[in-house]
Amino acid sequence: LNGKPTPLGDRYIPDLQHEFVTDFITRHKDGPFFLYYSLSLIHGPILKTPHSKDGADENQLYDDNNAYLDKMIAKIEQSRTQPQRKPR
């Protein structure tokens, strides 16, 4: 992360990317900014999401990735409209 090797454990990479993006939006939403967010979901190979069932076939995994993508976009919209949290 941020140019430094970071052990991720069993964290899901799209979730880590998404946390960074929503934090960035929350911190900068009161001013102009540019953010290019290239999602890794729906790019081959299609992998299981945290919500995929064991044994899902390729078509189900594709559907799962689309559903997870929709969930992530909804969170972006939410972070854009929620009031900024003040640091403690």
PDB file of N, CA and C in Angstrom:
ATOM      1  N   LEU A   1       0.833  -1.178   0.000  1.00  0.00           N
ATOM      2  CA  LEU A   1       0.000   0.000   0.000  1.00  0.00           C
ATOM      3  C   LEU A   1       0.877   1.240   0.000  1.00  0.00           C
ATOM      4  N   ASN A   2       0.488   2.209  -0.786  1.00  0.00           N
ATOM      5  CA  ASN A   2       1.243   3.465  -0.884  1.00  0.00           C
ATOM      6  C   ASN A   2       2.725   3.228  -1.161  1.00  0.00           C
ATOM      7  N   GLY A   3       3.019   2.265  -2.048  1.00  0.00           N
ATOM      8  CA  GLY A   3       4.392   2.013  -2.456  1.00  0.00           C
ATOM      9  C   GLY A   3       5.202   1.153  -1.514  1.00  0.00           C
ATOM     10  N   LYS A   4       4.590   0.645  -0.453  1.00  0.00           N
ATOM     11  CA  LYS A   4       5.308  -0.183   0.506  1.00  0.00           C
ATOM     12  C   LYS A   4       4.698  -1.583   0.545  1.00  0.00           C
ATOM     13  N   PRO A   5       5.561  -2.620   0.563  1.00  0.00           N
ATOM     14  CA  PRO A   5       5.020  -3.980   0.706  1.00  0.00           C
ATOM     15  C   PRO A   5       4.245  -4.090   2.018  1.00  0.00           C
ATOM     16  N   THR A   6       3.051  -4.610   1.947  1.00  0.00           N
ATOM     17  CA  THR A   6       2.193  -4.718   3.119  1.00  0.00           C
ATOM     18  C   THR A   6       1.564  -6.100   3.161  1.00  0.00           C
ATOM     19  N   PRO A   7       1.762  -6.849   4.249  1.00  0.00           N
ATOM     20  CA  PRO A   7       1.101  -8.156   4.325  1.00  0.00           C
ATOM     21  C   PRO A   7      -0.413  -7.959   4.371  1.00  0.00           C
ATOM     22  N   LEU A   8      -1.104  -8.674   3.520  1.00  0.00           N
ATOM     23  CA  LEU A   8      -2.551  -8.491   3.416  1.00  0.00           C
ATOM     24  C   LEU A   8      -3.331  -9.573   4.140  1.00  0.00           C
ATOM     25  N   GLY A   9      -2.660 -10.645   4.529  1.00  0.00           N
ATOM     26  CA  GLY A   9      -3.377 -11.736   5.168  1.00  0.00           C
ATOM     27  C   GLY A   9      -4.426 -12.272   4.220  1.00  0.00           C
ATOM     28  N   ASP A  10      -5.618 -12.458   4.711  1.00  0.00           N
ATOM     29  CA  ASP A  10      -6.684 -12.968   3.849  1.00  0.00           C
ATOM     30  C   ASP A  10      -7.652 -11.854   3.428  1.00  0.00           C
ATOM     31  N   ARG A  11      -7.164 -10.618   3.417  1.00  0.00           N
ATOM     32  CA  ARG A  11      -7.991  -9.487   2.971  1.00  0.00           C
ATOM     33  C   ARG A  11      -8.272  -9.607   1.484  1.00  0.00           C
ATOM     34  N   TYR A  12      -9.429  -9.202   1.051  1.00  0.00           N
ATOM     35  CA  TYR A  12      -9.849  -9.232  -0.346  1.00  0.00           C
ATOM     36  C   TYR A  12      -9.375  -7.934  -1.002  1.00  0.00           C
ATOM     37  N   ILE A  13      -8.528  -8.059  -2.021  1.00  0.00           N
ATOM     38  CA  ILE A  13      -7.884  -6.891  -2.640  1.00  0.00           C
ATOM     39  C   ILE A  13      -8.895  -5.827  -3.084  1.00  0.00           C
ATOM     40  N   PRO A  14     -10.006  -6.172  -3.764  1.00  0.00           N
ATOM     41  CA  PRO A  14     -10.962  -5.117  -4.130  1.00  0.00           C
ATOM     42  C   PRO A  14     -11.497  -4.342  -2.919  1.00  0.00           C
ATOM     43  N   ASP A  15     -11.615  -5.007  -1.756  1.00  0.00           N
ATOM     44  CA  ASP A  15     -12.064  -4.297  -0.549  1.00  0.00           C
ATOM     45  C   ASP A  15     -11.007  -3.295  -0.086  1.00  0.00           C
ATOM     46  N   LEU A  16      -9.735  -3.673  -0.146  1.00  0.00           N
ATOM     47  CA  LEU A  16      -8.667  -2.742   0.239  1.00  0.00           C
ATOM     48  C   LEU A  16      -8.641  -1.527  -0.682  1.00  0.00           C
ATOM     49  N   GLN A  17      -8.749  -1.774  -1.987  1.00  0.00           N
ATOM     50  CA  GLN A  17      -8.785  -0.667  -2.941  1.00  0.00           C
ATOM     51  C   GLN A  17      -9.972   0.236  -2.645  1.00  0.00           C
ATOM     52  N   HIS A  18     -11.099  -0.385  -2.366  1.00  0.00           N
ATOM     53  CA  HIS A  18     -12.323   0.365  -2.131  1.00  0.00           C
ATOM     54  C   HIS A  18     -12.235   1.210  -0.854  1.00  0.00           C
ATOM     55  N   GLU A  19     -11.641   0.662   0.191  1.00  0.00           N
ATOM     56  CA  GLU A  19     -11.464   1.428   1.434  1.00  0.00           C
ATOM     57  C   GLU A  19     -10.626   2.680   1.175  1.00  0.00           C
ATOM     58  N   PHE A  20      -9.577   2.536   0.385  1.00  0.00           N
ATOM     59  CA  PHE A  20      -8.742   3.694   0.058  1.00  0.00           C
ATOM     60  C   PHE A  20      -9.550   4.739  -0.700  1.00  0.00           C
ATOM     61  N   VAL A  21     -10.322   4.287  -1.685  1.00  0.00           N
ATOM     62  CA  VAL A  21     -11.105   5.204  -2.526  1.00  0.00           C
ATOM     63  C   VAL A  21     -12.160   5.938  -1.704  1.00  0.00           C
ATOM     64  N   THR A  22     -12.918   5.212  -0.890  1.00  0.00           N
ATOM     65  CA  THR A  22     -13.972   5.879  -0.116  1.00  0.00           C
ATOM     66  C   THR A  22     -13.381   6.832   0.913  1.00  0.00           C
ATOM     67  N   ASP A  23     -12.239   6.482   1.498  1.00  0.00           N
ATOM     68  CA  ASP A  23     -11.576   7.394   2.429  1.00  0.00           C
ATOM     69  C   ASP A  23     -11.121   8.658   1.701  1.00  0.00           C
ATOM     70  N   PHE A  24     -10.538   8.488   0.514  1.00  0.00           N
ATOM     71  CA  PHE A  24     -10.086   9.631  -0.279  1.00  0.00           C
ATOM     72  C   PHE A  24     -11.262  10.551  -0.612  1.00  0.00           C
ATOM     73  N   ILE A  25     -12.364   9.973  -1.057  1.00  0.00           N
ATOM     74  CA  ILE A  25     -13.543  10.772  -1.420  1.00  0.00           C
ATOM     75  C   ILE A  25     -14.072  11.513  -0.203  1.00  0.00           C
ATOM     76  N   THR A  26     -14.162  10.824   0.917  1.00  0.00           N
ATOM     77  CA  THR A  26     -14.676  11.450   2.138  1.00  0.00           C
ATOM     78  C   THR A  26     -13.813  12.636   2.557  1.00  0.00           C
ATOM     79  N   ARG A  27     -12.489  12.482   2.447  1.00  0.00           N
ATOM     80  CA  ARG A  27     -11.585  13.554   2.866  1.00  0.00           C
ATOM     81  C   ARG A  27     -11.546  14.724   1.889  1.00  0.00           C
ATOM     82  N   HIS A  28     -11.898  14.504   0.613  1.00  0.00           N
ATOM     83  CA  HIS A  28     -11.747  15.548  -0.399  1.00  0.00           C
ATOM     84  C   HIS A  28     -13.058  16.006  -1.032  1.00  0.00           C
ATOM     85  N   LYS A  29     -14.184  15.545  -0.519  1.00  0.00           N
ATOM     86  CA  LYS A  29     -15.448  15.822  -1.206  1.00  0.00           C
ATOM     87  C   LYS A  29     -15.878  17.285  -1.169  1.00  0.00           C
ATOM     88  N   ASP A  30     -15.322  18.071  -0.274  1.00  0.00           N
ATOM     89  CA  ASP A  30     -15.724  19.480  -0.199  1.00  0.00           C
ATOM     90  C   ASP A  30     -14.974  20.368  -1.185  1.00  0.00           C
ATOM     91  N   GLY A  31     -14.048  19.798  -1.915  1.00  0.00           N
ATOM     92  CA  GLY A  31     -13.302  20.556  -2.910  1.00  0.00           C
ATOM     93  C   GLY A  31     -13.193  19.748  -4.192  1.00  0.00           C
ATOM     94  N   PRO A  32     -12.660  20.350  -5.225  1.00  0.00           N
ATOM     95  CA  PRO A  32     -12.510  19.605  -6.474  1.00  0.00           C
ATOM     96  C   PRO A  32     -11.401  18.557  -6.347  1.00  0.00           C
ATOM     97  N   PHE A  33     -11.605  17.427  -6.972  1.00  0.00           N
ATOM     98  CA  PHE A  33     -10.572  16.396  -7.017  1.00  0.00           C
ATOM     99  C   PHE A  33     -10.807  15.516  -8.230  1.00  0.00           C
ATOM    100  N   PHE A  34      -9.774  14.807  -8.619  1.00  0.00           N
ATOM    101  CA  PHE A  34      -9.868  13.821  -9.697  1.00  0.00           C
ATOM    102  C   PHE A  34      -9.445  12.486  -9.119  1.00  0.00           C
ATOM    103  N   LEU A  35     -10.239  11.476  -9.363  1.00  0.00           N
ATOM    104  CA  LEU A  35      -9.929  10.133  -8.891  1.00  0.00           C
ATOM    105  C   LEU A  35     -10.196   9.157 -10.016  1.00  0.00           C
ATOM    106  N   TYR A  36      -9.198   8.407 -10.390  1.00  0.00           N
ATOM    107  CA  TYR A  36      -9.362   7.349 -11.386  1.00  0.00           C
ATOM    108  C   TYR A  36      -9.354   6.039 -10.631  1.00  0.00           C
ATOM    109  N   TYR A  37     -10.479   5.355 -10.634  1.00  0.00           N
ATOM    110  CA  TYR A  37     -10.655   4.125  -9.861  1.00  0.00           C
ATOM    111  C   TYR A  37     -10.880   2.985 -10.842  1.00  0.00           C
ATOM    112  N   SER A  38      -9.843   2.254 -11.133  1.00  0.00           N
ATOM    113  CA  SER A  38      -9.931   1.130 -12.050  1.00  0.00           C
ATOM    114  C   SER A  38     -10.204  -0.125 -11.235  1.00  0.00           C
ATOM    115  N   LEU A  39     -11.447  -0.552 -11.246  1.00  0.00           N
ATOM    116  CA  LEU A  39     -11.848  -1.709 -10.452  1.00  0.00           C
ATOM    117  C   LEU A  39     -11.256  -2.991 -11.020  1.00  0.00           C
ATOM    118  N   SER A  40     -10.812  -3.863 -10.137  1.00  0.00           N
ATOM    119  CA  SER A  40     -10.239  -5.134 -10.579  1.00  0.00           C
ATOM    120  C   SER A  40     -11.304  -6.212 -10.763  1.00  0.00           C
ATOM    121  N   LEU A  41     -12.499  -5.969 -10.285  1.00  0.00           N
ATOM    122  CA  LEU A  41     -13.581  -6.936 -10.491  1.00  0.00           C
ATOM    123  C   LEU A  41     -13.956  -7.003 -11.969  1.00  0.00           C
ATOM    124  N   ILE A  42     -14.461  -8.120 -12.403  1.00  0.00           N
ATOM    125  CA  ILE A  42     -14.936  -8.369 -13.757  1.00  0.00           C
ATOM    126  C   ILE A  42     -13.798  -8.405 -14.778  1.00  0.00           C
ATOM    127  N   HIS A  43     -12.572  -8.522 -14.334  1.00  0.00           N
ATOM    128  CA  HIS A  43     -11.439  -8.721 -15.230  1.00  0.00           C
ATOM    129  C   HIS A  43     -10.907 -10.129 -14.983  1.00  0.00           C
ATOM    130  N   GLY A  44     -10.567 -10.826 -16.055  1.00  0.00           N
ATOM    131  CA  GLY A  44     -10.134 -12.213 -15.936  1.00  0.00           C
ATOM    132  C   GLY A  44      -8.831 -12.353 -15.191  1.00  0.00           C
ATOM    133  N   PRO A  45      -8.641 -13.412 -14.480  1.00  0.00           N
ATOM    134  CA  PRO A  45      -9.620 -14.478 -14.277  1.00  0.00           C
ATOM    135  C   PRO A  45     -10.704 -14.036 -13.290  1.00  0.00           C
ATOM    136  N   ILE A  46     -11.896 -14.515 -13.507  1.00  0.00           N
ATOM    137  CA  ILE A  46     -13.011 -14.191 -12.610  1.00  0.00           C
ATOM    138  C   ILE A  46     -12.855 -15.044 -11.349  1.00  0.00           C
ATOM    139  N   LEU A  47     -12.647 -14.374 -10.231  1.00  0.00           N
ATOM    140  CA  LEU A  47     -12.417 -15.064  -8.957  1.00  0.00           C
ATOM    141  C   LEU A  47     -13.629 -14.935  -8.057  1.00  0.00           C
ATOM    142  N   LYS A  48     -13.681 -15.756  -7.019  1.00  0.00           N
ATOM    143  CA  LYS A  48     -14.811 -15.666  -6.093  1.00  0.00           C
ATOM    144  C   LYS A  48     -14.694 -14.409  -5.238  1.00  0.00           C
ATOM    145  N   THR A  49     -15.832 -13.870  -4.885  1.00  0.00           N
ATOM    146  CA  THR A  49     -15.907 -12.728  -3.985  1.00  0.00           C
ATOM    147  C   THR A  49     -16.126 -13.265  -2.568  1.00  0.00           C
ATOM    148  N   PRO A  50     -16.062 -12.408  -1.555  1.00  0.00           N
ATOM    149  CA  PRO A  50     -16.369 -12.882  -0.203  1.00  0.00           C
ATOM    150  C   PRO A  50     -17.800 -13.420  -0.074  1.00  0.00           C
ATOM    151  N   HIS A  51     -18.673 -13.090  -1.014  1.00  0.00           N
ATOM    152  CA  HIS A  51     -20.064 -13.545  -0.950  1.00  0.00           C
ATOM    153  C   HIS A  51     -20.340 -14.756  -1.836  1.00  0.00           C
ATOM    154  N   SER A  52     -19.349 -15.208  -2.598  1.00  0.00           N
ATOM    155  CA  SER A  52     -19.552 -16.361  -3.482  1.00  0.00           C
ATOM    156  C   SER A  52     -19.666 -17.647  -2.664  1.00  0.00           C
ATOM    157  N   LYS A  53     -20.507 -18.532  -3.161  1.00  0.00           N
ATOM    158  CA  LYS A  53     -20.661 -19.834  -2.514  1.00  0.00           C
ATOM    159  C   LYS A  53     -19.574 -20.780  -3.019  1.00  0.00           C
ATOM    160  N   ASP A  54     -19.140 -21.689  -2.159  1.00  0.00           N
ATOM    161  CA  ASP A  54     -18.176 -22.699  -2.581  1.00  0.00           C
ATOM    162  C   ASP A  54     -18.761 -23.506  -3.732  1.00  0.00           C
ATOM    163  N   GLY A  55     -17.920 -23.807  -4.714  1.00  0.00           N
ATOM    164  CA  GLY A  55     -18.356 -24.619  -5.840  1.00  0.00           C
ATOM    165  C   GLY A  55     -19.098 -23.854  -6.920  1.00  0.00           C
ATOM    166  N   ALA A  56     -19.148 -22.525  -6.825  1.00  0.00           N
ATOM    167  CA  ALA A  56     -19.848 -21.728  -7.842  1.00  0.00           C
ATOM    168  C   ALA A  56     -19.147 -21.897  -9.186  1.00  0.00           C
ATOM    169  N   ASP A  57     -19.942 -22.030 -10.253  1.00  0.00           N
ATOM    170  CA  ASP A  57     -19.347 -22.157 -11.586  1.00  0.00           C
ATOM    171  C   ASP A  57     -18.981 -20.767 -12.117  1.00  0.00           C
ATOM    172  N   GLU A  58     -18.362 -20.737 -13.294  1.00  0.00           N
ATOM    173  CA  GLU A  58     -17.860 -19.472 -13.847  1.00  0.00           C
ATOM    174  C   GLU A  58     -18.976 -18.453 -14.063  1.00  0.00           C
ATOM    175  N   ASN A  59     -20.152 -18.921 -14.514  1.00  0.00           N
ATOM    176  CA  ASN A  59     -21.271 -17.995 -14.715  1.00  0.00           C
ATOM    177  C   ASN A  59     -21.738 -17.396 -13.391  1.00  0.00           C
ATOM    178  N   GLN A  60     -21.807 -18.217 -12.345  1.00  0.00           N
ATOM    179  CA  GLN A  60     -22.224 -17.706 -11.038  1.00  0.00           C
ATOM    180  C   GLN A  60     -21.181 -16.744 -10.486  1.00  0.00           C
ATOM    181  N   LEU A  61     -19.893 -17.062 -10.684  1.00  0.00           N
ATOM    182  CA  LEU A  61     -18.836 -16.157 -10.217  1.00  0.00           C
ATOM    183  C   LEU A  61     -18.918 -14.806 -10.925  1.00  0.00           C
ATOM    184  N   TYR A  62     -19.225 -14.827 -12.196  1.00  0.00           N
ATOM    185  CA  TYR A  62     -19.385 -13.573 -12.944  1.00  0.00           C
ATOM    186  C   TYR A  62     -20.538 -12.765 -12.355  1.00  0.00           C
ATOM    187  N   ASP A  63     -21.669 -13.443 -12.095  1.00  0.00           N
ATOM    188  CA  ASP A  63     -22.809 -12.762 -11.470  1.00  0.00           C
ATOM    189  C   ASP A  63     -22.442 -12.226 -10.089  1.00  0.00           C
ATOM    190  N   ASP A  64     -21.700 -13.031  -9.317  1.00  0.00           N
ATOM    191  CA  ASP A  64     -21.269 -12.602  -7.982  1.00  0.00           C
ATOM    192  C   ASP A  64     -20.396 -11.355  -8.072  1.00  0.00           C
ATOM    193  N   ASN A  65     -19.487 -11.322  -9.050  1.00  0.00           N
ATOM    194  CA  ASN A  65     -18.615 -10.162  -9.228  1.00  0.00           C
ATOM    195  C   ASN A  65     -19.416  -8.918  -9.583  1.00  0.00           C
ATOM    196  N   ASN A  66     -20.425  -9.079 -10.439  1.00  0.00           N
ATOM    197  CA  ASN A  66     -21.281  -7.936 -10.784  1.00  0.00           C
ATOM    198  C   ASN A  66     -22.038  -7.431  -9.563  1.00  0.00           C
ATOM    199  N   ALA A  67     -22.573  -8.344  -8.760  1.00  0.00           N
ATOM    200  CA  ALA A  67     -23.314  -7.953  -7.564  1.00  0.00           C
ATOM    201  C   ALA A  67     -22.390  -7.252  -6.563  1.00  0.00           C
ATOM    202  N   TYR A  68     -21.154  -7.752  -6.422  1.00  0.00           N
ATOM    203  CA  TYR A  68     -20.202  -7.132  -5.504  1.00  0.00           C
ATOM    204  C   TYR A  68     -19.806  -5.745  -5.999  1.00  0.00           C
ATOM    205  N   LEU A  69     -19.655  -5.621  -7.304  1.00  0.00           N
ATOM    206  CA  LEU A  69     -19.347  -4.325  -7.909  1.00  0.00           C
ATOM    207  C   LEU A  69     -20.463  -3.323  -7.619  1.00  0.00           C
ATOM    208  N   ASP A  70     -21.713  -3.736  -7.779  1.00  0.00           N
ATOM    209  CA  ASP A  70     -22.848  -2.855  -7.471  1.00  0.00           C
ATOM    210  C   ASP A  70     -22.806  -2.398  -6.009  1.00  0.00           C
ATOM    211  N   LYS A  71     -22.486  -3.331  -5.108  1.00  0.00           N
ATOM    212  CA  LYS A  71     -22.408  -3.005  -3.681  1.00  0.00           C
ATOM    213  C   LYS A  71     -21.319  -1.955  -3.442  1.00  0.00           C
ATOM    214  N   MET A  72     -20.177  -2.107  -4.116  1.00  0.00           N
ATOM    215  CA  MET A  72     -19.075  -1.170  -3.928  1.00  0.00           C
ATOM    216  C   MET A  72     -19.414   0.219  -4.476  1.00  0.00           C
ATOM    217  N   ILE A  73     -20.077   0.277  -5.604  1.00  0.00           N
ATOM    218  CA  ILE A  73     -20.476   1.574  -6.182  1.00  0.00           C
ATOM    219  C   ILE A  73     -21.471   2.271  -5.255  1.00  0.00           C
ATOM    220  N   ALA A  74     -22.386   1.513  -4.650  1.00  0.00           N
ATOM    221  CA  ALA A  74     -23.330   2.105  -3.698  1.00  0.00           C
ATOM    222  C   ALA A  74     -22.582   2.713  -2.509  1.00  0.00           C
ATOM    223  N   LYS A  75     -21.516   2.042  -2.049  1.00  0.00           N
ATOM    224  CA  LYS A  75     -20.720   2.584  -0.939  1.00  0.00           C
ATOM    225  C   LYS A  75     -20.001   3.866  -1.340  1.00  0.00           C
ATOM    226  N   ILE A  76     -19.569   3.938  -2.592  1.00  0.00           N
ATOM    227  CA  ILE A  76     -18.930   5.175  -3.059  1.00  0.00           C
ATOM    228  C   ILE A  76     -19.927   6.320  -3.012  1.00  0.00           C
ATOM    229  N   GLU A  77     -21.109   6.084  -3.506  1.00  0.00           N
ATOM    230  CA  GLU A  77     -22.138   7.124  -3.485  1.00  0.00           C
ATOM    231  C   GLU A  77     -22.446   7.537  -2.050  1.00  0.00           C
ATOM    232  N   GLN A  78     -22.494   6.567  -1.165  1.00  0.00           N
ATOM    233  CA  GLN A  78     -22.755   6.859   0.245  1.00  0.00           C
ATOM    234  C   GLN A  78     -21.635   7.714   0.843  1.00  0.00           C
ATOM    235  N   SER A  79     -20.382   7.383   0.537  1.00  0.00           N
ATOM    236  CA  SER A  79     -19.266   8.164   1.093  1.00  0.00           C
ATOM    237  C   SER A  79     -19.247   9.574   0.537  1.00  0.00           C
ATOM    238  N   ARG A  80     -19.771   9.741  -0.673  1.00  0.00           N
ATOM    239  CA  ARG A  80     -19.802  11.056  -1.307  1.00  0.00           C
ATOM    240  C   ARG A  80     -20.843  11.966  -0.668  1.00  0.00           C
ATOM    241  N   THR A  81     -21.893  11.389  -0.112  1.00  0.00           N
ATOM    242  CA  THR A  81     -22.998  12.193   0.408  1.00  0.00           C
ATOM    243  C   THR A  81     -23.037  12.288   1.931  1.00  0.00           C
ATOM    244  N   GLN A  82     -22.289  11.439   2.638  1.00  0.00           N
ATOM    245  CA  GLN A  82     -22.301  11.487   4.101  1.00  0.00           C
ATOM    246  C   GLN A  82     -21.420  12.625   4.602  1.00  0.00           C
ATOM    247  N   PRO A  83     -21.781  13.198   5.738  1.00  0.00           N
ATOM    248  CA  PRO A  83     -20.931  14.247   6.308  1.00  0.00           C
ATOM    249  C   PRO A  83     -19.561  13.683   6.674  1.00  0.00           C
ATOM    250  N   GLN A  84     -18.531  14.511   6.546  1.00  0.00           N
ATOM    251  CA  GLN A  84     -17.173  14.080   6.881  1.00  0.00           C
ATOM    252  C   GLN A  84     -17.048  13.913   8.374  1.00  0.00           C
ATOM    253  N   ARG A  85     -16.418  12.802   8.776  1.00  0.00           N
ATOM    254  CA  ARG A  85     -16.173  12.553  10.205  1.00  0.00           C
ATOM    255  C   ARG A  85     -14.978  13.376  10.660  1.00  0.00           C
ATOM    256  N   LYS A  86     -15.105  13.965  11.816  1.00  0.00           N
ATOM    257  CA  LYS A  86     -14.005  14.756  12.378  1.00  0.00           C
ATOM    258  C   LYS A  86     -13.012  13.813  13.053  1.00  0.00           C
ATOM    259  N   PRO A  87     -11.707  14.033  12.858  1.00  0.00           N
ATOM    260  CA  PRO A  87     -10.709  13.200  13.549  1.00  0.00           C
ATOM    261  C   PRO A  87     -10.812  13.375  15.053  1.00  0.00           C
ATOM    262  N   ARG A  88     -10.528  12.314  15.784  1.00  0.00           N
ATOM    263  CA  ARG A  88     -10.599  12.379  17.249  1.00  0.00           C
ATOM    264  C   ARG A  88      -9.341  12.919  17.824  1.00  0.00           C
TER     265      ARG A  88
END
